[in-house]
mmCIF file of C-alpha atoms in Angstrom:
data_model
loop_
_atom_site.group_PDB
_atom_site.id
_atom_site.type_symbol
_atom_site.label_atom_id
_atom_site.label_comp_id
_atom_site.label_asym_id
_atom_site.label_seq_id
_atom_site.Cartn_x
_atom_site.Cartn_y
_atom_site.Cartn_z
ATOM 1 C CA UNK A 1 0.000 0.000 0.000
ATOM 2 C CA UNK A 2 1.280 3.436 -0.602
ATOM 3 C CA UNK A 3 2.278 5.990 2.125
ATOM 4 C CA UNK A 4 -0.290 8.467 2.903
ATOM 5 C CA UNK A 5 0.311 11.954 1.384
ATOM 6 C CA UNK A 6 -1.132 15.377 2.819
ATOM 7 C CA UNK A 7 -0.825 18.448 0.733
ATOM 8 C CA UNK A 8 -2.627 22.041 0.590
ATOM 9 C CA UNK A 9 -4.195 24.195 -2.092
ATOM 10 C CA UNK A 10 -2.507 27.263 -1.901
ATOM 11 C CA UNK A 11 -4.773 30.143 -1.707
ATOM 12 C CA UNK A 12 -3.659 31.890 -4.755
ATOM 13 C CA UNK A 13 -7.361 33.640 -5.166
ATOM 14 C CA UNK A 14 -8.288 37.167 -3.888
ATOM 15 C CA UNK A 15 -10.832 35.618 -2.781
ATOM 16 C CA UNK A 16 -8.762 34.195 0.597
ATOM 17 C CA UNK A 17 -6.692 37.579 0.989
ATOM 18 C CA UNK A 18 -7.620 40.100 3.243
ATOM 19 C CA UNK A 19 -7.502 43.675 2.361
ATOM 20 C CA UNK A 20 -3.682 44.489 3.459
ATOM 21 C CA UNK A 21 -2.288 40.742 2.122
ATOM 22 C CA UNK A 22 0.365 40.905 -0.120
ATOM 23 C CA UNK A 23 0.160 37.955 -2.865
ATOM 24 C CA UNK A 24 3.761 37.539 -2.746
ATOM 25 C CA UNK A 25 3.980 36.252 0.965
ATOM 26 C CA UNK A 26 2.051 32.786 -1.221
ATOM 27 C CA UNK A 27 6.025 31.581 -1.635
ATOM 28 C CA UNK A 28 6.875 31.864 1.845
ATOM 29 C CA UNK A 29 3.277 30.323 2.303
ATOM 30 C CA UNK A 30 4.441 27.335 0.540
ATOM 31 C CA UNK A 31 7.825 27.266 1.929
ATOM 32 C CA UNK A 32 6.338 27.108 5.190
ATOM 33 C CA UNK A 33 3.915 24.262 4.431
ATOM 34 C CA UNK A 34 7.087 22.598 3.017
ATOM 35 C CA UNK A 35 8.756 22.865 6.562
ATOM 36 C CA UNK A 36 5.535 21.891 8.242
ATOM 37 C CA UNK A 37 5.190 18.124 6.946
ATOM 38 C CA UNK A 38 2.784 18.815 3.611
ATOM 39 C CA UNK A 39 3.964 17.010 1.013
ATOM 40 C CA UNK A 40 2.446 18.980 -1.620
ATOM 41 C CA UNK A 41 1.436 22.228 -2.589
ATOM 42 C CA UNK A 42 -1.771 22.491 -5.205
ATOM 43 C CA UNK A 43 -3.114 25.476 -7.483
ATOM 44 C CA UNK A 44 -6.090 25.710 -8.708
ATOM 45 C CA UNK A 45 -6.735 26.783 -12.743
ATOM 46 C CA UNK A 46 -9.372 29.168 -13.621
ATOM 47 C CA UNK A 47 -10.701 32.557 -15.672
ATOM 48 C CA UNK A 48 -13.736 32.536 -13.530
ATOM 49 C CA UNK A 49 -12.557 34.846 -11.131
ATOM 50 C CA UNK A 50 -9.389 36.723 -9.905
ATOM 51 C CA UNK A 51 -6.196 34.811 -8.862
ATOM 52 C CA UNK A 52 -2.927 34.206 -9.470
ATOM 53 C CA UNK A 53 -2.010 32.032 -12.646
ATOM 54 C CA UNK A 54 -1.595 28.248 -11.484
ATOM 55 C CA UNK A 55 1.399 27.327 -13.042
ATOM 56 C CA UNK A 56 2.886 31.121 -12.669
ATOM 57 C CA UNK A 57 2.471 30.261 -9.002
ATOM 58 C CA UNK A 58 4.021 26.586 -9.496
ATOM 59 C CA UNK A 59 7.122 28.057 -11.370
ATOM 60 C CA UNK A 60 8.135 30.395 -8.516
ATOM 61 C CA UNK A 61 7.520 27.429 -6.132
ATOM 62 C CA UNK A 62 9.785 25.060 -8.201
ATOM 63 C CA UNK A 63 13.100 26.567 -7.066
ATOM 64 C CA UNK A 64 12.608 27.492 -3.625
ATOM 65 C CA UNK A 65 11.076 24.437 -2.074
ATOM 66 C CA UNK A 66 13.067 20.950 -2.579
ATOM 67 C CA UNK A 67 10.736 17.961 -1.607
ATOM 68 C CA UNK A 68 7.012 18.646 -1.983
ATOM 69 C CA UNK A 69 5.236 17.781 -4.885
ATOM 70 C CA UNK A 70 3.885 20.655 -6.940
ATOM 71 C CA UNK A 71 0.297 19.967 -8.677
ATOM 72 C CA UNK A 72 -2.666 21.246 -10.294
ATOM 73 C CA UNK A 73 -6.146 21.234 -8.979
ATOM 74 C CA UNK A 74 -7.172 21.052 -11.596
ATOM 75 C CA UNK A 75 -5.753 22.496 -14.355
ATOM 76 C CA UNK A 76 -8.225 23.545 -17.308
ATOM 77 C CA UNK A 77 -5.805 22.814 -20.562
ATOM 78 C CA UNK A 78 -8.695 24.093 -22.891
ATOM 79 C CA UNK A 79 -7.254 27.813 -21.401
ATOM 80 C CA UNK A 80 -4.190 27.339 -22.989
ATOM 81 C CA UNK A 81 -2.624 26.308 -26.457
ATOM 82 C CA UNK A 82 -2.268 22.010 -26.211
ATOM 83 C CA UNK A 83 1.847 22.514 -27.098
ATOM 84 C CA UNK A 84 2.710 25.686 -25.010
ATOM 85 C CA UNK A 85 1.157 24.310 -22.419
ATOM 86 C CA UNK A 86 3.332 21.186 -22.667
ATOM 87 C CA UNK A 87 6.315 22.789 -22.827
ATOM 88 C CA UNK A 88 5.232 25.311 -19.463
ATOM 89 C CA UNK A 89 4.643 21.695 -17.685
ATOM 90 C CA UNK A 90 8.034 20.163 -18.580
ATOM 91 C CA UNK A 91 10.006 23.562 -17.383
ATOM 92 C CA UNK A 92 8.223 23.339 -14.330
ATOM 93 C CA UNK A 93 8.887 19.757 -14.134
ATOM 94 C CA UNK A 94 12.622 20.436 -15.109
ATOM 95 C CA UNK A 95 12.987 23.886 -12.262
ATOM 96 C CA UNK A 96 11.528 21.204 -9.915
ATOM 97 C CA UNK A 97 13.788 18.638 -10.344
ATOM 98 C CA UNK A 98 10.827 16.314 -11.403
ATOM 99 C CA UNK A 99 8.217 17.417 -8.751
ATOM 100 C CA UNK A 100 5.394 18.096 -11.164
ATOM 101 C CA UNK A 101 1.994 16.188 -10.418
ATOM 102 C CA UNK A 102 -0.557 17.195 -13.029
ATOM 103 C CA UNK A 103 -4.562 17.051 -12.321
ATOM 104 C CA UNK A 104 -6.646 18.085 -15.586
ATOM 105 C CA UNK A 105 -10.490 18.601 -15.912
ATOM 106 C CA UNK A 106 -12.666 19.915 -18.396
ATOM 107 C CA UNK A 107 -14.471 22.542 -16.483
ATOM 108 C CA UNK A 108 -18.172 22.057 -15.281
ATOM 109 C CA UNK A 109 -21.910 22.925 -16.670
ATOM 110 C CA UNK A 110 -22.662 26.103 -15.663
ATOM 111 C CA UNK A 111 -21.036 29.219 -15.494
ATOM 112 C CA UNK A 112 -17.780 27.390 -13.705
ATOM 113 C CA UNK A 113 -16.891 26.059 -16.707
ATOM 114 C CA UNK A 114 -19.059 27.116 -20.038
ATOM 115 C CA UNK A 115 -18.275 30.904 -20.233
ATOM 116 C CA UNK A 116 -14.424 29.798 -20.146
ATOM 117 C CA UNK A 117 -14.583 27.818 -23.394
ATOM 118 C CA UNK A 118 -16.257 30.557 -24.918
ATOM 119 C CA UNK A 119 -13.625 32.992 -23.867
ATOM 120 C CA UNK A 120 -10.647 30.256 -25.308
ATOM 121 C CA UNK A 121 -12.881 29.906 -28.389
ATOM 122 C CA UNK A 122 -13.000 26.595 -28.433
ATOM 123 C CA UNK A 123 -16.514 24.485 -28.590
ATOM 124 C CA UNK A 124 -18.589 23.214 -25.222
ATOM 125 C CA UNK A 125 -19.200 19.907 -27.088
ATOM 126 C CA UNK A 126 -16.519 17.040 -27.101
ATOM 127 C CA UNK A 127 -14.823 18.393 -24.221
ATOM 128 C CA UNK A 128 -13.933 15.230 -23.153
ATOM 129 C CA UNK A 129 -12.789 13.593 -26.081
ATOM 130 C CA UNK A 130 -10.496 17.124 -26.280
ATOM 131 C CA UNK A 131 -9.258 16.759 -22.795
ATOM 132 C CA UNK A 132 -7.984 13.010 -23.339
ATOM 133 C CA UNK A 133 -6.053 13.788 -26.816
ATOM 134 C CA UNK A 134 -4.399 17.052 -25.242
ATOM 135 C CA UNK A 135 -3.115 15.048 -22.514
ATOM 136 C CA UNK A 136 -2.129 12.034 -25.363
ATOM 137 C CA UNK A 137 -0.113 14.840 -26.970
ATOM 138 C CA UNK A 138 1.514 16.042 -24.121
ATOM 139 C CA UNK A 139 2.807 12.557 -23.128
ATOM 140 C CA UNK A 140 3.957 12.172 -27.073
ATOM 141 C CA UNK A 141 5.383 15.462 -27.118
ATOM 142 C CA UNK A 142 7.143 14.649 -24.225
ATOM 143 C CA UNK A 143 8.252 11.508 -25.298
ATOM 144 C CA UNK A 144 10.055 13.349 -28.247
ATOM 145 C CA UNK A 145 7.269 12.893 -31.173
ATOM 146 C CA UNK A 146 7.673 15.222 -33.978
ATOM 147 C CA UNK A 147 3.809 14.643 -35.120
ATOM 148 C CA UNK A 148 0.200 14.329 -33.409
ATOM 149 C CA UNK A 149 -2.834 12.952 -35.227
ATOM 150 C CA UNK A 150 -5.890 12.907 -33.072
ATOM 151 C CA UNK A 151 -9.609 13.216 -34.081
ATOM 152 C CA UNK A 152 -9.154 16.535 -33.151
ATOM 153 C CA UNK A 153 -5.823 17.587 -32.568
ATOM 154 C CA UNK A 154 -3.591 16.735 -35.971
ATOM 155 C CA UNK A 155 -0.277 18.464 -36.118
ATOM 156 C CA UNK A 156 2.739 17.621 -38.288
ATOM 157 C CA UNK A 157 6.584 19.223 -38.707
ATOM 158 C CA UNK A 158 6.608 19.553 -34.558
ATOM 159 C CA UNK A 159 9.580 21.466 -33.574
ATOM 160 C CA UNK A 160 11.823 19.955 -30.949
ATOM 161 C CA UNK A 161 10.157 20.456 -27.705
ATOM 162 C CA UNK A 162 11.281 21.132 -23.836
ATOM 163 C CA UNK A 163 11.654 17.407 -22.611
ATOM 164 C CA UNK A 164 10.765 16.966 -18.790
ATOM 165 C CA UNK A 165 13.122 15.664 -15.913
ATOM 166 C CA UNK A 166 12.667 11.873 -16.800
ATOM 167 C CA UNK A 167 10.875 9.719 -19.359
ATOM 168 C CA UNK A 168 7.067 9.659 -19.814
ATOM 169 C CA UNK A 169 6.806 13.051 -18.226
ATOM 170 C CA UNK A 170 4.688 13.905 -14.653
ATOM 171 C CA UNK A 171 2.087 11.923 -13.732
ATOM 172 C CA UNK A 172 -1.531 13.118 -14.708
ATOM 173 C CA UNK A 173 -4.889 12.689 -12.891
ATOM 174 C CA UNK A 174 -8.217 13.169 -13.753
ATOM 175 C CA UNK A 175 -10.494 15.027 -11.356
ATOM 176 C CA UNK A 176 -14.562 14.147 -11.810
ATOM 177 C CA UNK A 177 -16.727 11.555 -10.494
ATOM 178 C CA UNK A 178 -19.281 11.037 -13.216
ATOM 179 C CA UNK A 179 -19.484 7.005 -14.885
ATOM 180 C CA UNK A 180 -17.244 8.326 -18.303
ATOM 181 C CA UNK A 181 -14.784 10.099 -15.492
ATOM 182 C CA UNK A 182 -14.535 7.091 -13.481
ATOM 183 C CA UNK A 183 -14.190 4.709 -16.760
ATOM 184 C CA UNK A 184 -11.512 7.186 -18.697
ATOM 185 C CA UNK A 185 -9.347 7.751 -15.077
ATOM 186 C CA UNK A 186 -8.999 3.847 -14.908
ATOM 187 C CA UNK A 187 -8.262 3.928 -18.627
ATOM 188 C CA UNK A 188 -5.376 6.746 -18.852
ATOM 189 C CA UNK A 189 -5.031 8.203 -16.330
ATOM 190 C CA UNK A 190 -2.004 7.893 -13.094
ATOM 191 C CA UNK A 191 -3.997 9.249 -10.270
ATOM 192 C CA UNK A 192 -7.805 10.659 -9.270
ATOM 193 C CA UNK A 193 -8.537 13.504 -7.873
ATOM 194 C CA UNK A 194 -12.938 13.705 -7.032
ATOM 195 C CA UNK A 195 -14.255 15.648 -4.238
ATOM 196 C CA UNK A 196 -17.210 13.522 -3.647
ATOM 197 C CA UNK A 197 -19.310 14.316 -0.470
ATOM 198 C CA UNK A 198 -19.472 11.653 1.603
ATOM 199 C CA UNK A 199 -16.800 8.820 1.814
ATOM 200 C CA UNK A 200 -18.956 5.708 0.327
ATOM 201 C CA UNK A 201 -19.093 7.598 -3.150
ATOM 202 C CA UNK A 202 -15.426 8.067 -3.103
ATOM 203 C CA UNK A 203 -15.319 3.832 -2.245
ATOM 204 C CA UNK A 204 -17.805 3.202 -4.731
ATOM 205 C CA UNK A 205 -16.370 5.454 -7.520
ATOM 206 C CA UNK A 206 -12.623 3.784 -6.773
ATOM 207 C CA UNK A 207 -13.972 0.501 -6.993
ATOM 208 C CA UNK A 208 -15.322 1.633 -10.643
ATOM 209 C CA UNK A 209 -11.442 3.129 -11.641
ATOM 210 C CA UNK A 210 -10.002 0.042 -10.336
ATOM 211 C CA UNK A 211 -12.449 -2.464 -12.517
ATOM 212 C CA UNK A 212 -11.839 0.007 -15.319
ATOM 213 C CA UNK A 213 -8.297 0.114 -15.103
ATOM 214 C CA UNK A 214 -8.305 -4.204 -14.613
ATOM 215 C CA UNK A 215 -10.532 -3.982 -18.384
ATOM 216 C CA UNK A 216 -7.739 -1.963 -19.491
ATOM 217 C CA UNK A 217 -5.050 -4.598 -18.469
ATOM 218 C CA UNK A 218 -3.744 -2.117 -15.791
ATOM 219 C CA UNK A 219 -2.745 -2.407 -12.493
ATOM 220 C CA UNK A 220 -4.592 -0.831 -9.810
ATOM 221 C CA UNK A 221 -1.985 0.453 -8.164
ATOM 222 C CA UNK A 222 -0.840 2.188 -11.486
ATOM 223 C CA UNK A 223 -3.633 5.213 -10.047
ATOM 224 C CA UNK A 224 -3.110 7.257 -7.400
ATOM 225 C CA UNK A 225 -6.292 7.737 -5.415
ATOM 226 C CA UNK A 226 -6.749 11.515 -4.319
ATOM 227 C CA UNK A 227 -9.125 13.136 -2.942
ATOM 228 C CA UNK A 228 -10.097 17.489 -3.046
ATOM 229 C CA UNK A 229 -11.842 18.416 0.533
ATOM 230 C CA UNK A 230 -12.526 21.441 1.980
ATOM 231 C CA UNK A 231 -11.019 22.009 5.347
ATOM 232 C CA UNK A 232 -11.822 23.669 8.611
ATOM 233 C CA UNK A 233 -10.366 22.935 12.080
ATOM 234 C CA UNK A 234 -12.098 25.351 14.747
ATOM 235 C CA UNK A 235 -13.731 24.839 17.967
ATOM 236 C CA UNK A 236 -16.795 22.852 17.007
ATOM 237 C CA UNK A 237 -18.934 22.275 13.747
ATOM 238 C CA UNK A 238 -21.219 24.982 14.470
ATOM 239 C CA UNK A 239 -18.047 27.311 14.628
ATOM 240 C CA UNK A 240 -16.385 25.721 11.631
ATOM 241 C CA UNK A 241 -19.559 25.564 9.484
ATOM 242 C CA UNK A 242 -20.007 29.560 10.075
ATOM 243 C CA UNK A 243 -16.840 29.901 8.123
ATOM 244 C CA UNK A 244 -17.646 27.616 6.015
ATOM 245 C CA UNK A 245 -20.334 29.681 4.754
ATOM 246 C CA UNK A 246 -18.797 32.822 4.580
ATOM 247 C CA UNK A 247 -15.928 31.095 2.647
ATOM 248 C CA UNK A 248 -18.351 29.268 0.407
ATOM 249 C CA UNK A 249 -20.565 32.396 -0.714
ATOM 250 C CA UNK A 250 -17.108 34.579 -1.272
ATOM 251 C CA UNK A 251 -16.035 31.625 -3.286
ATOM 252 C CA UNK A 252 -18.550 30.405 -5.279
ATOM 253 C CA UNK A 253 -21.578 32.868 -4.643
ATOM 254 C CA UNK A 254 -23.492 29.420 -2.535
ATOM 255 C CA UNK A 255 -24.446 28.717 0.955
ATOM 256 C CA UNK A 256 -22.249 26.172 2.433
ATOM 257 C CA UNK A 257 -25.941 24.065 2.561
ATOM 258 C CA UNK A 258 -25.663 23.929 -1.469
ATOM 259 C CA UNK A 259 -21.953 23.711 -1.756
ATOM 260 C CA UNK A 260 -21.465 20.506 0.510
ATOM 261 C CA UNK A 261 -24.056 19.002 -1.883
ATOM 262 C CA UNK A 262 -21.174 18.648 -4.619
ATOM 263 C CA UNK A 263 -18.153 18.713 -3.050
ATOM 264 C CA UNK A 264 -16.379 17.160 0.488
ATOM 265 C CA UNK A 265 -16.601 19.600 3.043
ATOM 266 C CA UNK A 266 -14.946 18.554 6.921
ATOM 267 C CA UNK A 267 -15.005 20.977 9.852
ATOM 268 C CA UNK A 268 -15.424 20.411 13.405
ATOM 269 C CA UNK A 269 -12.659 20.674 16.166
ATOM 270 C CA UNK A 270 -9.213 18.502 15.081
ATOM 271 C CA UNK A 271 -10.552 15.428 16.741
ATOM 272 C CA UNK A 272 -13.594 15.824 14.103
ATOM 273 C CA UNK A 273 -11.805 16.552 11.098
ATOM 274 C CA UNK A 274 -9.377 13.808 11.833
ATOM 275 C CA UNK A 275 -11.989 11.500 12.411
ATOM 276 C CA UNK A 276 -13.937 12.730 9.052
ATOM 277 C CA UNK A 277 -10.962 12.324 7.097
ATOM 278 C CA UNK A 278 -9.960 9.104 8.226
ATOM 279 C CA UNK A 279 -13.638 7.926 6.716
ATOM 280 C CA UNK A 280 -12.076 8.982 3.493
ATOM 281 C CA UNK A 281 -8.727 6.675 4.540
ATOM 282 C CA UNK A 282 -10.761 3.974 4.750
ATOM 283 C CA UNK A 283 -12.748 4.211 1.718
ATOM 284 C CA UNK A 284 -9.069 4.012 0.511
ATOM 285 C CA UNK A 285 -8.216 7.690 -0.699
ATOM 286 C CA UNK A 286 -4.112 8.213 -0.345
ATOM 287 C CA UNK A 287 -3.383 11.571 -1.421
ATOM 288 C CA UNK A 288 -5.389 14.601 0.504
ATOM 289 C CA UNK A 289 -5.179 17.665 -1.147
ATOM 290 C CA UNK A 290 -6.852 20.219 1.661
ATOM 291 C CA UNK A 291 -8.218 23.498 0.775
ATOM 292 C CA UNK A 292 -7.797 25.376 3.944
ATOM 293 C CA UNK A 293 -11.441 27.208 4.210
ATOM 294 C CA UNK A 294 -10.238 30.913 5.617
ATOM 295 C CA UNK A 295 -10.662 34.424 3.909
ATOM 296 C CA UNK A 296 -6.787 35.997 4.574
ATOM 297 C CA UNK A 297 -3.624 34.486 4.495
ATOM 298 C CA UNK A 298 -3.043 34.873 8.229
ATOM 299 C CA UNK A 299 -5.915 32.946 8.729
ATOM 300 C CA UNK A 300 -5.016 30.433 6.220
ATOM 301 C CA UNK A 301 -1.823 30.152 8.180
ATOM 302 C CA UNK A 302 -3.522 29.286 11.191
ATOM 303 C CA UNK A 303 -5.712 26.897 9.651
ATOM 304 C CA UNK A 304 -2.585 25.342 7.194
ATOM 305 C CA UNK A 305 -1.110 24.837 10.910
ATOM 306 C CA UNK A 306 -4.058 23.316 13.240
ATOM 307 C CA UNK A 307 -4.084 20.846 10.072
ATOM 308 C CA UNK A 308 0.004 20.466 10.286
ATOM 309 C CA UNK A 309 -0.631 18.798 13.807
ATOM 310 C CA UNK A 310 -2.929 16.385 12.560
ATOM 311 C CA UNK A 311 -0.782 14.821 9.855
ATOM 312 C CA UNK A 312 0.498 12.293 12.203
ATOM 313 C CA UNK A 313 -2.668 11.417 12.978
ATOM 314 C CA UNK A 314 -4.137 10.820 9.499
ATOM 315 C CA UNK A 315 -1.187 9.048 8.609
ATOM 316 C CA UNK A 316 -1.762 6.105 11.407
ATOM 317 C CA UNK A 317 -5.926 6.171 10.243
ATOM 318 C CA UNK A 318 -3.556 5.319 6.829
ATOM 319 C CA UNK A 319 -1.980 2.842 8.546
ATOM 320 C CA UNK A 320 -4.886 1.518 10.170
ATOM 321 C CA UNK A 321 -6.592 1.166 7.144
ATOM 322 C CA UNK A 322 -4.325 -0.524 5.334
ATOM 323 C CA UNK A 323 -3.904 -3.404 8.428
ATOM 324 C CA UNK A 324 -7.669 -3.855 8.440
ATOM 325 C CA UNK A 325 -7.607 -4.847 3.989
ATOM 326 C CA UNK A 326 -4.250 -6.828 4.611
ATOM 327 C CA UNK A 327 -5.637 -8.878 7.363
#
């Protein structure tokens, strides 16, 4: 079984800065959560409202920090052109030293994710089937091929092409939790990243990647199961779900009532949370990425560590977890 990772998002929104932050203080943000026992940092991808760049963020991370993993959660590649946006992965892959962990979606009904493909000019439909062959031609461009033909991507005469720090490239996941998400992450993908609200989906929807990926003549433990949760240690769950809402309507523009409808939410004191996220443990997630629910960066400090303490902890629920399916 693998060891149990813990990493943050890092709260590269305005969204979670207070009035006198300074955006710059994110590097010694994820420095800090470096020294603190994370290992990984996360940025999240989108045009939907102000922040700073994802992998802008990830490339001043890359040489500062030395063990953490750097990811996306998730990146949108439909924002960017399919071959610059290969070669910004492999240099952050290369200023890393090979630290690059890649989670891709293709944005969500709605306006979360329609307005943006009308903004890249590109079309709403096939969005999945555009997703899968971007991520194909990253791994071929990657891999040193000079040509691409895809159903929809098709290019010939490639230039030579920034190669990342070792063969095949950085791992990509698929976030999403829907039957095609579940079926294409067990397919192609190396790791899944769903934020499913209560621990038995994220069982049930593993057990799906896991028959996929056996149909595919994969391994199971080829995937890395993730999971996206929302996080907030306070004094109880009446406390925690206060800021919970305040974070979720400057967020998203929702009540915390409609956001924990789609995504995993934990709050509570630490004994809570830990015992909240060690029901995802045991439905067999290994790789938390937390998004620390506070609205400034000191208070995302404080929350990044009350969450530090508990890493310990989760990791012996991992433990734990792992005795119980072995025995």
């Amino acid at each position: 079984m693998a060891d149990m990772d813990i990493g943050v998002l890092l709260p590269t929104g305005t969204a979670q800065w207070g009035a006198a932050d300074d955006p710059r203080e994110l590097i010694a943000f994820g420095r800090y959560a470096e020294r603190a026992g994370f290992s990984s940092l996360f940025a999240n991808d989108s045009l939907i409202s102000p922040r700073i760049e994802a992998l802008t963020v990830l490339a001043a991370l890359a040489p500062v920090t030395e063990t953490v993993t750097l990811g996306t959660a998730a990146l949108m590649p439909f924002l960017r052109r399919p071959i610059q946006a290969a070669q910004s992965l492999a240099s952050i892959d290369l200023l890393s030293g090979g630290r690059l962990t890649v989670a891709v979606g293709a944005g969500f009904p709605g306006r979360f994710g329609r307005p943006l493909y009308t903004l890249s000019e590109l079309p709403w439909e096939r969005r999945f089937a555009r997703l899968d062959e971007t991520v194909a031609l990253w791994r071929a461009l990657w891999d040193g091929a000079d040509t691409f033909h895809g159903e929809i991507l098709r290019f010939d005469d490639i230039p030579p092409t920034t190669r990342p720090a070792s063969a095949g490239g950085p791992p990509i996941w698929l976030g999403g939790a829907t039957p095609a998400a579940l079926a294409r992450t067990g397919r192609l993908y190396d790791g899944w990243l769903p934020y499913p609200p209560a621990p038995a989906d994220y069982a049930s929807g593993l057990r799906d990647v896991h028959k996929a990926a056996a149909e595919a003549g994969r391994a199971s433990e080829d995937i890395v199961p993730a999971l996206f949760v929302s996080v907030r240690i306070d004094d109880d769950i009446e406390t925690g779900s206060r800021a919970l809402d305040d974070y979720a309507r400057a967020t998203y523009g929702m009540p915390l009532a409609e956001l924990e409808k789609i995504q995993a939410v934990v709050t509570g004191s630490a004994d809570q949370v830990l015992e909240h996220l060690g029901r995802y443990v045991a439905a067999g997630a290994r790789h938390i990425v937390a998004r620390l629910a506070a609205l400034d960066l000191h208070s995302q400090r404080t929350q990044l560590e009350r969450l530090a303490d508990l890493i310990p902890a989760v990791q012996a629920a991992d433990d734990h977890a792992s005795t119980s399916k072995a025995s």
